[in-house]
């Protein structure tokens, strides 16, 4: 079957932007920003150094560029995922074309056999004449019966040939359309990749133009912002603990009232199933967190899904995969995968999404903290969820 299929050229593999103030960059990012890009394009005009306002303006520009790059990364991830799906579809279609071409050739060979037989017997006279020349009338009867059956087989062979020919033609057309679509997706992928690289190049150029004093000032600003985020995270954690304690007291009170009304036997029976489900979900969440913690310190690389580096959604996808739960690739799809929960109801293992365009995600680990892959130049680390504007949260399992 493979002989009927022409060798195929291997197709090379090649992420929305919304504007708002992005989260801060770390001291490491100030010194060196790891980029998967080519030589930086011309950067925006730089503000004059020497004042607090100009330094903060640079910080805002860099943060915005990082945010735009992360949004573009999600577009890139989506385009890459679509490209891989199309490539798989094209491969399957080409396999189907090869298989049906073989079936078509088999039908053609069957028709050829019948055509040759008809040609050889084309001069046969009527049955009466054949009877006169036949040495054995029974032989003629057997031959006539066989020819009658062959007529039906010939019709089926013709029908099969026509069916296979139409199917093969349609599959060739579909494969051609899919190849054209894949080509367009590959072009889109290159465009998204360039968009990410351009944003990161501009951010790198802005940072490279800073003096040592300006970098120190930026580091101080970032430290102050981090301290404020951690203070808010601690306040959030305290509120969560109080809410959890109140909920537990309420559940215990309801359980006591239910036991008094209907008997402890039925009450314990109804609570068993719910407890088992909660325990299973907690176990999965613990596995996801254990995986994420084992990745601490690995570099952020846009478009990466592990095992040596990650972007934000690549990390959360890999963490929950380790727990046996399959998540989509992009933040925009992950936010739809699971049950929405409020920030006050967060539990370890939940996914927390950030910014209005849902361009960033982290794995909640409790006490107002998360593990996430922040941005180029940084590493997978723990951070307060309050350091960025929260869009919403999801419980995958």
CSV table of C-alpha atoms in Angstrom, one decimal:
chain,number,residue,atom,x,y,z
A,1,UNK,CA,0.0,0.0,0.0
A,2,UNK,CA,2.9,2.3,0.8
A,3,UNK,CA,4.1,2.1,-2.8
A,4,UNK,CA,1.0,4.0,-4.0
A,5,UNK,CA,1.8,6.9,-1.8
A,6,UNK,CA,4.2,9.5,-2.9
A,7,UNK,CA,6.8,10.7,-0.3
A,8,UNK,CA,5.6,13.7,1.5
A,9,UNK,CA,7.7,16.7,2.3
A,10,UNK,CA,8.0,17.2,6.0
A,11,UNK,CA,6.2,20.3,7.1
A,12,UNK,CA,8.2,22.4,9.6
A,13,UNK,CA,6.6,23.5,12.8
A,14,UNK,CA,6.9,27.1,13.3
A,15,UNK,CA,0.2,33.0,20.9
A,16,UNK,CA,-4.3,38.8,22.0
A,17,UNK,CA,-3.0,41.9,22.9
A,18,UNK,CA,-4.7,44.1,25.5
A,19,UNK,CA,-3.2,47.0,27.2
A,20,UNK,CA,-2.9,47.4,30.9
A,21,UNK,CA,-0.2,47.8,33.4
A,22,UNK,CA,1.7,44.6,33.7
A,23,UNK,CA,3.3,43.1,36.8
A,24,UNK,CA,6.8,44.1,37.9
A,25,UNK,CA,10.1,42.6,36.9
A,26,UNK,CA,12.6,41.1,39.3
A,27,UNK,CA,16.1,42.2,40.0
A,28,UNK,CA,17.4,39.4,37.8
A,29,UNK,CA,15.4,40.7,34.9
A,30,UNK,CA,17.0,44.0,35.3
A,31,UNK,CA,20.5,42.6,34.9
A,32,UNK,CA,19.8,40.1,32.2
A,33,UNK,CA,16.6,39.2,30.2
A,34,UNK,CA,16.7,35.8,28.6
A,35,UNK,CA,15.1,36.1,25.2
A,36,UNK,CA,14.3,33.7,22.3
A,37,UNK,CA,14.6,36.4,19.7
A,38,UNK,CA,16.9,37.8,17.1
A,39,UNK,CA,18.7,41.1,17.2
A,40,UNK,CA,16.5,43.7,18.8
A,41,UNK,CA,14.6,46.1,16.6
A,42,UNK,CA,14.8,49.8,17.2
A,43,UNK,CA,13.4,50.5,20.7
A,44,UNK,CA,10.9,53.2,21.5
A,45,UNK,CA,12.4,56.6,22.4
A,46,UNK,CA,13.8,56.4,25.9
A,47,UNK,CA,12.9,58.9,28.6
A,48,UNK,CA,15.6,61.0,30.1
A,49,UNK,CA,17.2,59.3,33.1
A,50,UNK,CA,17.8,61.0,36.4
A,51,UNK,CA,14.4,61.4,37.9
A,52,UNK,CA,12.0,59.1,39.8
A,53,UNK,CA,9.3,59.8,37.3
A,54,UNK,CA,11.3,58.8,34.3
A,55,UNK,CA,12.5,55.6,36.0
A,56,UNK,CA,9.0,54.6,36.8
A,57,UNK,CA,8.0,55.5,33.2
A,58,UNK,CA,10.6,53.0,32.0
A,59,UNK,CA,9.3,50.4,34.4
A,60,UNK,CA,5.8,50.9,33.2
A,61,UNK,CA,6.9,50.6,29.5
A,62,UNK,CA,8.9,47.4,30.2
A,63,UNK,CA,6.0,45.9,32.2
A,64,UNK,CA,3.6,46.7,29.4
A,65,UNK,CA,5.9,45.2,26.8
A,66,UNK,CA,6.2,42.0,28.9
A,67,UNK,CA,2.4,41.8,29.2
A,68,UNK,CA,2.0,42.3,25.5
A,69,UNK,CA,4.6,39.6,24.8
A,70,UNK,CA,2.7,37.2,27.1
A,71,UNK,CA,-0.5,37.9,25.4
A,72,UNK,CA,1.2,37.3,22.0
A,73,UNK,CA,2.6,34.1,23.5
A,74,UNK,CA,-0.9,32.8,24.1
A,75,UNK,CA,-1.8,33.6,20.5
A,76,UNK,CA,1.3,31.8,19.5
A,77,UNK,CA,0.4,28.8,21.6
A,78,UNK,CA,-3.1,28.7,20.1
A,79,UNK,CA,-1.7,28.9,16.6
A,80,UNK,CA,0.8,26.2,17.3
A,81,UNK,CA,-1.8,23.9,18.8
A,82,UNK,CA,-4.1,24.5,15.7
A,83,UNK,CA,-1.1,23.8,13.4
A,84,UNK,CA,-0.4,20.5,15.1
A,85,UNK,CA,-4.0,19.5,14.9
A,86,UNK,CA,-4.1,20.3,11.2
A,87,UNK,CA,-0.8,18.5,10.6
A,88,UNK,CA,-2.3,15.4,12.2
A,89,UNK,CA,-5.4,15.7,10.1
A,90,UNK,CA,-3.4,16.1,6.9
A,91,UNK,CA,-1.4,13.1,7.7
A,92,UNK,CA,-4.5,11.0,8.3
A,93,UNK,CA,-6.1,12.3,5.1
A,94,UNK,CA,-3.0,11.3,3.1
A,95,UNK,CA,-3.0,7.9,4.6
A,96,UNK,CA,-6.7,7.5,3.7
A,97,UNK,CA,-6.0,8.6,0.2
A,98,UNK,CA,-3.2,6.0,-0.2
A,99,UNK,CA,-5.5,3.3,1.3
A,100,UNK,CA,-8.4,4.2,-1.0
A,101,UNK,CA,-6.1,4.5,-4.0
A,102,UNK,CA,-5.1,0.9,-3.4
A,103,UNK,CA,-8.8,-0.1,-3.2
A,104,UNK,CA,-9.5,1.8,-6.4
A,105,UNK,CA,-6.6,0.0,-8.1
A,106,UNK,CA,-8.0,-3.4,-6.9
A,107,UNK,CA,-11.4,-2.5,-8.3
A,108,UNK,CA,-9.7,-1.5,-11.6
A,109,UNK,CA,-7.9,-4.9,-11.7
A,110,UNK,CA,-11.2,-6.7,-11.1
A,111,UNK,CA,-12.9,-4.8,-13.9
A,112,UNK,CA,-9.9,-5.6,-16.2
A,113,UNK,CA,-10.3,-9.3,-15.5
A,114,UNK,CA,-14.0,-9.2,-16.4
A,115,UNK,CA,-13.3,-7.1,-19.5
A,116,UNK,CA,-10.7,-9.6,-20.7
A,117,UNK,CA,-13.1,-12.5,-20.1
A,118,UNK,CA,-15.9,-10.7,-22.0
A,119,UNK,CA,-13.5,-10.1,-24.9
A,120,UNK,CA,-12.5,-13.7,-25.1
A,121,UNK,CA,-16.2,-14.8,-25.1
A,122,UNK,CA,-17.4,-12.0,-27.2
A,123,UNK,CA,-17.8,-14.2,-30.3
A,124,UNK,CA,-19.9,-16.8,-28.6
A,125,UNK,CA,-23.2,-17.7,-30.4
A,126,UNK,CA,-26.5,-18.3,-28.9
A,127,UNK,CA,-27.0,-21.0,-26.3
A,128,UNK,CA,-28.7,-23.2,-28.9
A,129,UNK,CA,-25.7,-22.9,-31.1
A,130,UNK,CA,-23.4,-23.6,-28.2
A,131,UNK,CA,-25.4,-26.6,-27.4
A,132,UNK,CA,-24.8,-28.0,-30.9
A,133,UNK,CA,-21.1,-27.6,-30.5
A,134,UNK,CA,-20.9,-28.7,-26.9
A,135,UNK,CA,-19.7,-32.2,-26.3
A,136,UNK,CA,-21.6,-32.3,-22.9
A,137,UNK,CA,-25.0,-30.4,-22.6
A,138,UNK,CA,-24.4,-30.4,-18.8
A,139,UNK,CA,-21.2,-28.5,-19.3
A,140,UNK,CA,-23.1,-25.8,-21.2
A,141,UNK,CA,-25.6,-25.6,-18.4
A,142,UNK,CA,-22.9,-25.1,-15.8
A,143,UNK,CA,-21.2,-22.5,-18.0
A,144,UNK,CA,-24.4,-20.5,-18.5
A,145,UNK,CA,-25.1,-20.5,-14.8
A,146,UNK,CA,-21.6,-19.3,-14.1
A,147,UNK,CA,-21.9,-16.5,-16.7
A,148,UNK,CA,-25.2,-15.4,-15.1
A,149,UNK,CA,-23.5,-15.2,-11.8
A,150,UNK,CA,-20.6,-13.3,-13.3
A,151,UNK,CA,-22.9,-10.7,-14.7
A,152,UNK,CA,-24.0,-9.8,-11.2
A,153,UNK,CA,-20.4,-9.8,-10.0
A,154,UNK,CA,-19.4,-7.5,-12.9
A,155,UNK,CA,-22.1,-5.0,-11.9
A,156,UNK,CA,-20.9,-5.0,-8.3
A,157,UNK,CA,-17.3,-4.5,-9.5
A,158,UNK,CA,-18.4,-1.5,-11.6
A,159,UNK,CA,-20.4,0.0,-8.6
A,160,UNK,CA,-17.4,-0.6,-6.3
A,161,UNK,CA,-15.1,1.1,-8.8
A,162,UNK,CA,-17.3,4.2,-9.1
A,163,UNK,CA,-17.7,4.4,-5.3
A,164,UNK,CA,-14.0,4.2,-4.7
A,165,UNK,CA,-13.2,6.6,-7.4
A,166,UNK,CA,-15.6,9.2,-6.0
A,167,UNK,CA,-14.3,8.7,-2.5
A,168,UNK,CA,-10.7,8.9,-3.5
A,169,UNK,CA,-11.3,12.1,-5.4
A,170,UNK,CA,-13.1,13.8,-2.5
A,171,UNK,CA,-10.3,12.8,-0.1
A,172,UNK,CA,-7.7,14.2,-2.4
A,173,UNK,CA,-9.7,17.5,-2.5
A,174,UNK,CA,-10.0,17.6,1.3
A,175,UNK,CA,-6.3,16.9,1.7
A,176,UNK,CA,-5.5,19.7,-0.7
A,177,UNK,CA,-7.8,22.1,1.3
A,178,UNK,CA,-6.2,21.0,4.6
A,179,UNK,CA,-2.7,21.5,3.2
A,180,UNK,CA,-3.6,25.0,2.1
A,181,UNK,CA,-5.1,25.8,5.5
A,182,UNK,CA,-2.0,24.4,7.2
A,183,UNK,CA,0.2,26.6,5.1
A,184,UNK,CA,-1.8,29.7,6.2
A,185,UNK,CA,-1.6,28.6,9.9
A,186,UNK,CA,2.2,28.2,9.5
A,187,UNK,CA,2.3,31.8,8.2
A,188,UNK,CA,0.2,33.0,11.2
A,189,UNK,CA,2.5,31.1,13.5
A,190,UNK,CA,5.5,32.9,12.2
A,191,UNK,CA,3.7,36.3,12.6
A,192,UNK,CA,2.8,35.5,16.2
A,193,UNK,CA,6.4,34.4,16.9
A,194,UNK,CA,7.8,37.6,15.5
A,195,UNK,CA,5.3,39.7,17.5
A,196,UNK,CA,6.6,38.0,20.7
A,197,UNK,CA,10.2,38.5,19.7
A,198,UNK,CA,9.7,42.2,18.9
A,199,UNK,CA,8.1,43.0,22.2
A,200,UNK,CA,10.8,41.2,24.2
A,201,UNK,CA,13.5,42.9,22.1
A,202,UNK,CA,12.1,46.3,22.9
A,203,UNK,CA,12.0,45.4,26.6
A,204,UNK,CA,15.6,44.3,26.5
A,205,UNK,CA,16.7,47.4,24.8
A,206,UNK,CA,15.0,49.6,27.4
A,207,UNK,CA,16.7,47.7,30.2
A,208,UNK,CA,20.0,47.8,28.5
A,209,UNK,CA,19.9,51.6,28.3
A,210,UNK,CA,19.6,52.0,32.1
A,211,UNK,CA,22.5,53.0,34.2
A,212,UNK,CA,23.5,51.1,37.4
A,213,UNK,CA,21.8,53.7,39.6
A,214,UNK,CA,18.6,53.6,37.5
A,215,UNK,CA,18.6,49.8,37.8
A,216,UNK,CA,19.1,50.1,41.6
A,217,UNK,CA,16.2,52.5,41.7
A,218,UNK,CA,14.0,50.1,39.7
A,219,UNK,CA,15.0,47.2,42.0
A,220,UNK,CA,13.9,49.3,45.0
A,221,UNK,CA,10.6,50.1,43.4
A,222,UNK,CA,10.1,46.4,42.6
A,223,UNK,CA,10.9,45.4,46.1
A,224,UNK,CA,8.4,47.8,47.6
A,225,UNK,CA,5.7,46.5,45.2
A,226,UNK,CA,6.5,42.9,46.1
A,227,UNK,CA,6.3,43.7,49.8
A,228,UNK,CA,2.9,45.4,49.3
A,229,UNK,CA,1.7,42.4,47.3
A,230,UNK,CA,2.7,40.0,50.1
A,231,UNK,CA,1.0,42.1,52.7
A,232,UNK,CA,-2.3,41.9,50.7
A,233,UNK,CA,-1.8,38.2,50.1
A,234,UNK,CA,-1.4,37.7,53.9
A,235,UNK,CA,-4.6,39.7,54.5
A,236,UNK,CA,-6.4,37.5,51.9
A,237,UNK,CA,-5.1,34.3,53.5
A,238,UNK,CA,-6.4,35.5,56.9
A,239,UNK,CA,-9.8,36.2,55.4
A,240,UNK,CA,-9.8,32.8,53.8
A,241,UNK,CA,-9.0,31.1,57.1
A,242,UNK,CA,-11.7,32.9,58.9
A,243,UNK,CA,-14.2,32.0,56.2
A,244,UNK,CA,-13.2,28.4,56.2
A,245,UNK,CA,-13.5,28.2,60.0
A,246,UNK,CA,-17.0,29.8,59.9
A,247,UNK,CA,-18.0,27.4,57.1
A,248,UNK,CA,-16.8,24.4,59.1
A,249,UNK,CA,-18.7,25.5,62.2
A,250,UNK,CA,-21.8,25.9,60.1
A,251,UNK,CA,-21.5,22.5,58.5
A,252,UNK,CA,-21.0,20.9,62.0
A,253,UNK,CA,-24.0,22.7,63.3
A,254,UNK,CA,-26.1,21.5,60.3
A,255,UNK,CA,-24.8,18.0,60.8
A,256,UNK,CA,-25.8,17.9,64.4
A,257,UNK,CA,-29.3,19.2,63.5
A,258,UNK,CA,-29.6,16.6,60.8
A,259,UNK,CA,-28.5,13.8,63.1
A,260,UNK,CA,-31.0,14.9,65.7
A,261,UNK,CA,-33.8,15.0,63.2
A,262,UNK,CA,-33.2,11.8,61.1
A,263,UNK,CA,-30.7,9.7,63.1
A,264,UNK,CA,-27.0,9.4,62.9
A,265,UNK,CA,-27.0,6.4,60.6
A,266,UNK,CA,-28.6,8.0,57.6
A,267,UNK,CA,-26.6,11.2,58.2
A,268,UNK,CA,-23.3,9.5,58.1
A,269,UNK,CA,-24.3,7.5,55.0
A,270,UNK,CA,-25.1,10.7,53.1
A,271,UNK,CA,-21.9,12.4,54.1
A,272,UNK,CA,-19.6,9.5,53.1
A,273,UNK,CA,-19.9,10.0,49.3
A,274,UNK,CA,-19.3,13.7,49.5
A,275,UNK,CA,-16.2,13.2,51.7
A,276,UNK,CA,-14.8,10.6,49.3
A,277,UNK,CA,-15.2,13.0,46.4
A,278,UNK,CA,-13.5,15.8,48.3
A,279,UNK,CA,-10.7,13.6,49.3
A,280,UNK,CA,-10.1,12.5,45.7
A,281,UNK,CA,-10.0,16.1,44.5
A,282,UNK,CA,-7.6,17.1,47.2
A,283,UNK,CA,-5.3,14.2,46.3
A,284,UNK,CA,-5.2,15.4,42.7
A,285,UNK,CA,-4.6,19.0,43.7
A,286,UNK,CA,-1.7,17.8,46.0
A,287,UNK,CA,-0.1,15.9,43.1
A,288,UNK,CA,-0.4,19.0,40.8
A,289,UNK,CA,1.3,21.2,43.5
A,290,UNK,CA,4.0,18.6,44.1
A,291,UNK,CA,4.8,18.6,40.4
A,292,UNK,CA,4.9,22.4,40.3
A,293,UNK,CA,7.2,22.6,43.3
A,294,UNK,CA,9.6,20.2,41.7
A,295,UNK,CA,9.9,22.7,38.8
A,296,UNK,CA,10.8,25.7,40.9
A,297,UNK,CA,13.9,27.5,39.5
A,298,UNK,CA,13.4,26.3,35.9
A,299,UNK,CA,13.5,29.2,33.4
A,300,UNK,CA,10.5,30.8,31.8
A,301,UNK,CA,10.6,30.3,28.0
A,302,UNK,CA,7.7,31.5,26.0
A,303,UNK,CA,5.9,28.7,24.2
A,304,UNK,CA,7.5,26.0,26.4
A,305,UNK,CA,5.7,23.1,28.0
A,306,UNK,CA,8.6,21.4,29.8
A,307,UNK,CA,10.3,19.5,31.0
A,308,UNK,CA,13.3,22.0,31.2
A,309,UNK,CA,11.4,25.3,30.8
A,310,UNK,CA,7.8,26.6,30.8
A,311,UNK,CA,5.6,29.5,30.0
A,312,UNK,CA,2.7,30.2,32.4
A,313,UNK,CA,0.0,28.0,30.9
A,314,UNK,CA,2.6,25.3,29.9
A,315,UNK,CA,3.4,24.9,33.7
A,316,UNK,CA,-0.2,24.7,34.8
A,317,UNK,CA,-1.0,22.2,32.0
A,318,UNK,CA,2.0,20.0,33.0
A,319,UNK,CA,1.2,20.2,36.7
A,320,UNK,CA,-2.4,19.0,36.4
A,321,UNK,CA,-1.3,16.4,33.8
A,322,UNK,CA,0.9,14.9,36.5
A,323,UNK,CA,-2.3,14.6,38.6
A,324,UNK,CA,-4.1,12.8,35.8
A,325,UNK,CA,-6.1,15.8,34.6
A,326,UNK,CA,-5.9,17.0,31.0
A,327,UNK,CA,-6.0,20.8,30.5
A,328,UNK,CA,-6.0,22.8,27.3
A,329,UNK,CA,-2.9,24.6,26.1
A,330,UNK,CA,-3.8,28.3,26.4
A,331,UNK,CA,-5.0,30.4,29.3
A,332,UNK,CA,-8.1,31.3,27.3
A,333,UNK,CA,-9.1,27.6,27.2
A,334,UNK,CA,-7.9,26.7,30.6
A,335,UNK,CA,-10.2,29.3,32.2
A,336,UNK,CA,-13.1,27.3,30.8
A,337,UNK,CA,-11.8,23.9,32.0
A,338,UNK,CA,-13.4,23.3,35.4
A,339,UNK,CA,-15.6,25.0,38.0
A,340,UNK,CA,-15.4,28.7,38.6
A,341,UNK,CA,-14.6,29.7,42.1
A,342,UNK,CA,-14.3,33.1,43.9
A,343,UNK,CA,-11.0,34.4,45.2
A,344,UNK,CA,-12.3,34.0,48.8
A,345,UNK,CA,-13.1,30.3,48.1
A,346,UNK,CA,-9.7,29.4,46.6
A,347,UNK,CA,-8.2,26.1,47.6
A,348,UNK,CA,-4.7,24.7,46.8
A,349,UNK,CA,-4.5,23.4,43.2
A,350,UNK,CA,-6.9,26.0,41.8
A,351,UNK,CA,-5.9,28.0,38.8
A,352,UNK,CA,-5.8,31.8,39.2
A,353,UNK,CA,-6.0,33.9,36.0
A,354,UNK,CA,-4.9,37.5,35.7
A,355,UNK,CA,-5.6,40.6,33.7
A,356,UNK,CA,-8.7,41.4,31.6
A,357,UNK,CA,-7.3,39.6,28.6
A,358,UNK,CA,-6.7,36.4,30.7
A,359,UNK,CA,-3.1,36.3,29.5
A,360,UNK,CA,-1.5,34.8,32.7
A,361,UNK,CA,-2.2,32.0,35.0
A,362,UNK,CA,-0.7,30.5,38.2
A,363,UNK,CA,-1.3,27.5,40.4
A,364,UNK,CA,-2.7,28.4,43.9
A,365,UNK,CA,-0.9,26.7,46.8
A,366,UNK,CA,-2.6,28.4,49.7
A,367,UNK,CA,-2.0,31.4,52.1
A,368,UNK,CA,-2.5,33.8,49.2
A,369,UNK,CA,0.5,32.3,47.3
A,370,UNK,CA,0.9,30.6,43.9
A,371,UNK,CA,3.5,28.9,41.8
A,372,UNK,CA,3.9,30.4,38.3
A,373,UNK,CA,6.2,31.0,35.4
A,374,UNK,CA,6.3,34.8,35.3
A,375,UNK,CA,8.1,36.1,32.2
A,376,UNK,CA,11.3,36.0,30.2
A,377,UNK,CA,14.4,36.4,32.3
A,378,UNK,CA,12.7,34.9,35.3
A,379,UNK,CA,12.1,31.4,36.7
A,380,UNK,CA,9.3,29.3,38.0
A,381,UNK,CA,8.7,30.5,41.5
A,382,UNK,CA,6.3,31.2,44.4
A,383,UNK,CA,4.6,34.6,44.4
A,384,UNK,CA,1.6,36.3,46.0
A,385,UNK,CA,-1.5,36.2,43.8
A,386,UNK,CA,-2.1,39.9,44.7
A,387,UNK,CA,0.9,41.1,42.6
A,388,UNK,CA,-1.3,41.2,39.5
A,389,UNK,CA,-5.0,42.1,38.9
A,390,UNK,CA,-7.0,38.8,39.2
A,391,UNK,CA,-9.5,38.0,36.4
A,392,UNK,CA,-10.9,34.9,38.0
A,393,UNK,CA,-10.2,31.4,39.2
A,394,UNK,CA,-11.0,27.8,38.2
A,395,UNK,CA,-11.0,24.4,40.0
A,396,UNK,CA,-9.9,21.8,37.4
A,397,UNK,CA,-10.9,18.8,39.6
